[in-house]
Amino acid sequence: MRVVLKHAELGLYYAGHKHWVGDPDSALDLATIERATELSRDESFGEMDIVVTYDDPVCELVLPLRRSEEADDESLRDAV
């Protein structure tokens, strides 16, 4: 199993600090979904997908990561 980050709009894969590639096999394997999520947050990436691949090339799981907009206090009070 491989876990990589893909820029949702550009279609490029994260290969290391400020390095992006077009080939998912050349991307940095982050090993876990948690690590991919942490890295995306730490680097302040916006529109990213976590791509999980298995030995079968047909089997691929894509988990979208999107930055949530901060809710203001008024909208939080309305929700309660």
Short mmCIF file of N, CA, C and O in Angstrom, two decimals:
data_model
loop_
_atom_site.label_atom_id
_atom_site.label_comp_id
_atom_site.label_asym_id
_atom_site.label_seq_id
_atom_site.Cartn_x
_atom_site.Cartn_y
_atom_site.Cartn_z
N MET A 1 0.84 -1.17 0.00
CA MET A 1 0.00 0.00 0.00
C MET A 1 0.89 1.25 0.00
O MET A 1 1.91 1.29 0.66
N ARG A 2 0.48 2.25 -0.78
CA ARG A 2 1.18 3.55 -0.82
C ARG A 2 0.18 4.65 -0.52
O ARG A 2 -0.98 4.57 -0.94
N VAL A 3 0.63 5.67 0.18
CA VAL A 3 -0.20 6.84 0.49
C VAL A 3 0.56 8.07 0.01
O VAL A 3 1.66 8.34 0.48
N VAL A 4 -0.04 8.79 -0.94
CA VAL A 4 0.61 9.97 -1.49
C VAL A 4 -0.37 11.15 -1.50
O VAL A 4 -1.58 10.97 -1.41
N LEU A 5 0.20 12.35 -1.59
CA LEU A 5 -0.61 13.56 -1.71
C LEU A 5 -0.61 14.04 -3.15
O LEU A 5 0.43 14.06 -3.81
N LYS A 6 -1.80 14.42 -3.63
CA LYS A 6 -1.95 14.91 -4.99
C LYS A 6 -2.63 16.28 -4.95
O LYS A 6 -3.64 16.45 -4.26
N HIS A 7 -2.08 17.25 -5.66
CA HIS A 7 -2.71 18.56 -5.76
C HIS A 7 -3.97 18.40 -6.62
O HIS A 7 -3.89 17.98 -7.78
N ALA A 8 -5.13 18.71 -6.06
CA ALA A 8 -6.40 18.44 -6.72
C ALA A 8 -6.55 19.19 -8.03
O ALA A 8 -7.09 18.65 -9.00
N GLU A 9 -6.09 20.43 -8.11
CA GLU A 9 -6.27 21.22 -9.32
C GLU A 9 -5.19 20.95 -10.37
O GLU A 9 -5.47 20.87 -11.55
N LEU A 10 -3.95 20.80 -9.93
CA LEU A 10 -2.84 20.64 -10.87
C LEU A 10 -2.60 19.20 -11.29
O LEU A 10 -1.99 18.95 -12.32
N GLY A 11 -3.02 18.26 -10.44
CA GLY A 11 -2.80 16.85 -10.74
C GLY A 11 -1.37 16.39 -10.49
O GLY A 11 -0.98 15.31 -10.93
N LEU A 12 -0.59 17.19 -9.77
CA LEU A 12 0.79 16.83 -9.45
C LEU A 12 0.86 16.19 -8.07
O LEU A 12 0.06 16.49 -7.20
N TYR A 13 1.86 15.33 -7.89
CA TYR A 13 2.04 14.59 -6.65
C TYR A 13 3.19 15.16 -5.84
O TYR A 13 4.22 15.55 -6.40
N TYR A 14 3.03 15.16 -4.52
CA TYR A 14 4.05 15.68 -3.61
C TYR A 14 5.22 14.70 -3.54
O TYR A 14 5.04 13.52 -3.25
N ALA A 15 6.43 15.24 -3.80
CA ALA A 15 7.62 14.39 -3.78
C ALA A 15 8.64 14.84 -2.75
O ALA A 15 9.74 14.31 -2.69
N GLY A 16 8.29 15.82 -1.94
CA GLY A 16 9.19 16.35 -0.93
C GLY A 16 9.04 17.85 -0.88
O GLY A 16 8.32 18.45 -1.68
N HIS A 17 9.72 18.48 0.07
CA HIS A 17 9.59 19.92 0.29
C HIS A 17 9.76 20.71 -1.02
O HIS A 17 10.81 20.67 -1.64
N LYS A 18 8.68 21.39 -1.44
CA LYS A 18 8.64 22.21 -2.65
C LYS A 18 8.99 21.44 -3.92
O LYS A 18 9.51 22.01 -4.89
N HIS A 19 8.72 20.16 -3.94
CA HIS A 19 9.02 19.33 -5.11
C HIS A 19 7.77 18.54 -5.50
O HIS A 19 7.22 17.80 -4.68
N TRP A 20 7.33 18.71 -6.73
CA TRP A 20 6.11 18.07 -7.24
C TRP A 20 6.43 17.32 -8.52
O TRP A 20 7.25 17.76 -9.32
N VAL A 21 5.79 16.17 -8.72
CA VAL A 21 6.03 15.34 -9.89
C VAL A 21 4.70 14.91 -10.51
O VAL A 21 3.66 14.90 -9.85
N GLY A 22 4.75 14.54 -11.77
CA GLY A 22 3.56 14.09 -12.47
C GLY A 22 3.29 12.60 -12.33
O GLY A 22 2.18 12.13 -12.56
N ASP A 23 4.30 11.84 -11.94
CA ASP A 23 4.19 10.38 -11.84
C ASP A 23 3.95 9.97 -10.38
O ASP A 23 4.80 10.24 -9.53
N PRO A 24 2.82 9.32 -10.10
CA PRO A 24 2.56 8.93 -8.70
C PRO A 24 3.60 7.97 -8.13
O PRO A 24 3.83 7.94 -6.93
N ASP A 25 4.26 7.19 -9.01
CA ASP A 25 5.29 6.26 -8.52
C ASP A 25 6.54 7.00 -8.03
O ASP A 25 7.32 6.46 -7.26
N SER A 26 6.72 8.24 -8.47
CA SER A 26 7.85 9.05 -8.04
C SER A 26 7.53 9.92 -6.83
O SER A 26 8.40 10.59 -6.29
N ALA A 27 6.27 9.90 -6.40
CA ALA A 27 5.83 10.71 -5.26
C ALA A 27 6.35 10.12 -3.95
O ALA A 27 6.66 8.92 -3.86
N LEU A 28 6.42 10.97 -2.94
CA LEU A 28 6.84 10.54 -1.61
C LEU A 28 5.75 9.68 -0.98
O LEU A 28 4.59 10.10 -0.89
N ASP A 29 6.09 8.47 -0.58
CA ASP A 29 5.14 7.57 0.09
C ASP A 29 5.07 7.97 1.57
O ASP A 29 6.06 7.85 2.29
N LEU A 30 3.92 8.46 1.99
CA LEU A 30 3.74 8.94 3.36
C LEU A 30 3.32 7.83 4.32
O LEU A 30 3.20 8.06 5.51
N ALA A 31 3.06 6.65 3.80
CA ALA A 31 2.80 5.43 4.57
C ALA A 31 1.44 5.37 5.25
O ALA A 31 0.83 4.32 5.28
N THR A 32 0.95 6.48 5.82
CA THR A 32 -0.35 6.45 6.50
C THR A 32 -1.19 7.67 6.11
O THR A 32 -0.66 8.73 5.76
N ILE A 33 -2.48 7.51 6.20
CA ILE A 33 -3.41 8.60 5.94
C ILE A 33 -3.20 9.71 6.96
O ILE A 33 -3.24 10.89 6.64
N GLU A 34 -2.94 9.33 8.20
CA GLU A 34 -2.70 10.32 9.26
C GLU A 34 -1.49 11.19 8.94
O GLU A 34 -1.54 12.41 9.10
N ARG A 35 -0.41 10.58 8.49
CA ARG A 35 0.80 11.34 8.15
C ARG A 35 0.53 12.28 6.98
O ARG A 35 0.98 13.42 6.98
N ALA A 36 -0.20 11.81 5.99
CA ALA A 36 -0.55 12.66 4.84
C ALA A 36 -1.39 13.85 5.28
O ALA A 36 -1.17 14.98 4.83
N THR A 37 -2.33 13.63 6.19
CA THR A 37 -3.17 14.71 6.70
C THR A 37 -2.34 15.71 7.48
O THR A 37 -2.48 16.93 7.30
N GLU A 38 -1.44 15.23 8.35
CA GLU A 38 -0.58 16.11 9.13
C GLU A 38 0.32 16.95 8.23
O GLU A 38 0.47 18.16 8.43
N LEU A 39 0.92 16.33 7.23
CA LEU A 39 1.80 17.05 6.33
C LEU A 39 1.04 18.13 5.56
O LEU A 39 1.50 19.26 5.44
N SER A 40 -0.14 17.79 5.09
CA SER A 40 -0.96 18.76 4.36
C SER A 40 -1.31 19.96 5.24
O SER A 40 -1.24 21.11 4.81
N ARG A 41 -1.62 19.69 6.50
CA ARG A 41 -1.93 20.77 7.45
C ARG A 41 -0.68 21.58 7.77
O ARG A 41 -0.69 22.80 7.74
N ASP A 42 0.43 20.90 8.06
CA ASP A 42 1.67 21.59 8.43
C ASP A 42 2.19 22.48 7.30
O ASP A 42 2.74 23.55 7.55
N GLU A 43 2.02 22.05 6.06
CA GLU A 43 2.49 22.81 4.91
C GLU A 43 1.45 23.81 4.41
O GLU A 43 1.68 24.51 3.43
N SER A 44 0.27 23.83 5.06
CA SER A 44 -0.83 24.73 4.68
C SER A 44 -1.26 24.54 3.23
O SER A 44 -1.55 25.49 2.52
N PHE A 45 -1.29 23.28 2.80
CA PHE A 45 -1.79 22.98 1.46
C PHE A 45 -3.28 23.21 1.43
O PHE A 45 -3.99 22.98 2.40
N GLY A 46 -3.80 23.65 0.29
CA GLY A 46 -5.23 23.91 0.15
C GLY A 46 -5.99 22.72 -0.41
O GLY A 46 -6.41 21.83 0.31
N GLU A 47 -6.13 22.69 -1.71
CA GLU A 47 -6.92 21.67 -2.39
C GLU A 47 -6.06 20.43 -2.66
O GLU A 47 -5.41 20.33 -3.70
N MET A 48 -6.08 19.48 -1.75
CA MET A 48 -5.27 18.28 -1.90
C MET A 48 -6.14 17.04 -1.83
O MET A 48 -7.24 17.05 -1.29
N ASP A 49 -5.65 15.97 -2.43
CA ASP A 49 -6.26 14.65 -2.32
C ASP A 49 -5.23 13.71 -1.71
O ASP A 49 -4.05 13.76 -2.07
N ILE A 50 -5.68 12.86 -0.80
CA ILE A 50 -4.85 11.76 -0.34
C ILE A 50 -5.19 10.59 -1.24
O ILE A 50 -6.36 10.23 -1.39
N VAL A 51 -4.19 10.02 -1.88
CA VAL A 51 -4.40 8.90 -2.78
C VAL A 51 -3.76 7.66 -2.16
O VAL A 51 -2.57 7.64 -1.88
N VAL A 52 -4.60 6.64 -1.94
CA VAL A 52 -4.13 5.38 -1.38
C VAL A 52 -4.21 4.34 -2.49
O VAL A 52 -5.28 4.12 -3.08
N THR A 53 -3.07 3.74 -2.81
CA THR A 53 -3.04 2.72 -3.85
C THR A 53 -2.62 1.38 -3.24
O THR A 53 -1.92 1.34 -2.23
N TYR A 54 -3.06 0.35 -3.89
CA TYR A 54 -2.75 -1.01 -3.45
C TYR A 54 -2.01 -1.72 -4.58
O TYR A 54 -1.73 -1.12 -5.62
N ASP A 55 -1.71 -2.99 -4.42
CA ASP A 55 -1.00 -3.74 -5.45
C ASP A 55 -1.80 -3.81 -6.76
O ASP A 55 -1.23 -3.86 -7.83
N ASP A 56 -3.11 -3.79 -6.66
CA ASP A 56 -3.98 -3.82 -7.84
C ASP A 56 -4.17 -2.39 -8.35
O ASP A 56 -4.73 -1.56 -7.65
N PRO A 57 -3.71 -2.07 -9.57
CA PRO A 57 -3.80 -0.69 -10.05
C PRO A 57 -5.24 -0.19 -10.21
O PRO A 57 -5.47 1.01 -10.22
N VAL A 58 -6.18 -1.09 -10.30
CA VAL A 58 -7.58 -0.69 -10.43
C VAL A 58 -8.12 -0.20 -9.08
O VAL A 58 -9.04 0.61 -9.03
N CYS A 59 -7.52 -0.66 -8.01
CA CYS A 59 -7.98 -0.31 -6.66
C CYS A 59 -7.23 0.91 -6.15
O CYS A 59 -6.06 0.83 -5.78
N GLU A 60 -7.92 2.06 -6.16
CA GLU A 60 -7.33 3.30 -5.70
C GLU A 60 -8.38 4.05 -4.90
O GLU A 60 -9.52 4.18 -5.32
N LEU A 61 -8.00 4.53 -3.75
CA LEU A 61 -8.90 5.29 -2.89
C LEU A 61 -8.42 6.73 -2.86
O LEU A 61 -7.26 7.00 -2.58
N VAL A 62 -9.33 7.67 -3.19
CA VAL A 62 -9.00 9.09 -3.19
C VAL A 62 -9.83 9.78 -2.12
O VAL A 62 -11.06 9.71 -2.13
N LEU A 63 -9.13 10.41 -1.17
CA LEU A 63 -9.78 11.12 -0.07
C LEU A 63 -9.50 12.61 -0.23
O LEU A 63 -8.36 13.05 -0.08
N PRO A 64 -10.51 13.41 -0.54
CA PRO A 64 -10.28 14.85 -0.71
C PRO A 64 -10.00 15.54 0.62
O PRO A 64 -10.64 15.26 1.63
N LEU A 65 -9.00 16.41 0.61
CA LEU A 65 -8.68 17.26 1.76
C LEU A 65 -8.92 18.70 1.34
O LEU A 65 -8.30 19.20 0.42
N ARG A 66 -9.85 19.36 2.02
CA ARG A 66 -10.14 20.75 1.71
C ARG A 66 -10.06 21.54 2.99
O ARG A 66 -10.48 21.08 4.05
N ARG A 67 -9.54 22.74 2.92
CA ARG A 67 -9.46 23.60 4.09
C ARG A 67 -10.86 24.11 4.39
O ARG A 67 -11.55 24.62 3.53
N SER A 68 -11.27 23.97 5.64
CA SER A 68 -12.60 24.47 6.02
C SER A 68 -12.50 25.95 6.35
O SER A 68 -11.49 26.42 6.87
N GLU A 69 -13.56 26.65 6.03
CA GLU A 69 -13.61 28.06 6.36
C GLU A 69 -13.92 28.20 7.84
O GLU A 69 -14.74 27.48 8.39
N GLU A 70 -13.24 29.11 8.49
CA GLU A 70 -13.47 29.35 9.91
C GLU A 70 -14.86 29.95 10.08
O GLU A 70 -15.21 30.92 9.42
N ALA A 71 -15.66 29.36 10.94
CA ALA A 71 -16.99 29.89 11.21
C ALA A 71 -16.87 31.03 12.22
O ALA A 71 -16.09 30.95 13.17
N ASP A 72 -17.62 32.09 12.01
CA ASP A 72 -17.57 33.18 12.97
C ASP A 72 -18.46 32.87 14.17
O ASP A 72 -19.29 31.96 14.14
N ASP A 73 -18.31 33.60 15.25
CA ASP A 73 -19.04 33.33 16.49
C ASP A 73 -20.55 33.38 16.29
O ASP A 73 -21.28 32.61 16.88
N GLU A 74 -21.01 34.29 15.44
CA GLU A 74 -22.45 34.44 15.24
C GLU A 74 -23.05 33.19 14.60
O GLU A 74 -24.10 32.71 15.01
N SER A 75 -22.39 32.63 13.61
CA SER A 75 -22.93 31.42 12.97
C SER A 75 -22.89 30.24 13.92
O SER A 75 -23.73 29.35 13.85
N LEU A 76 -21.91 30.21 14.82
CA LEU A 76 -21.87 29.14 15.82
C LEU A 76 -23.05 29.25 16.80
O LEU A 76 -23.65 28.26 17.18
N ARG A 77 -23.37 30.48 17.19
CA ARG A 77 -24.51 30.66 18.09
C ARG A 77 -25.81 30.25 17.39
O ARG A 77 -26.69 29.66 18.01
N ASP A 78 -25.94 30.54 16.09
CA ASP A 78 -27.14 30.18 15.36
C ASP A 78 -27.29 28.67 15.27
O ASP A 78 -28.41 28.15 15.25
N ALA A 79 -26.20 27.95 15.24
CA ALA A 79 -26.24 26.50 15.12
C ALA A 79 -26.72 25.84 16.42
O ALA A 79 -27.22 24.74 16.42
N VAL A 80 -26.54 26.53 17.54
CA VAL A 80 -26.92 25.99 18.85
C VAL A 80 -28.34 26.25 19.08
O VAL A 80 -29.32 25.96 19.07
#
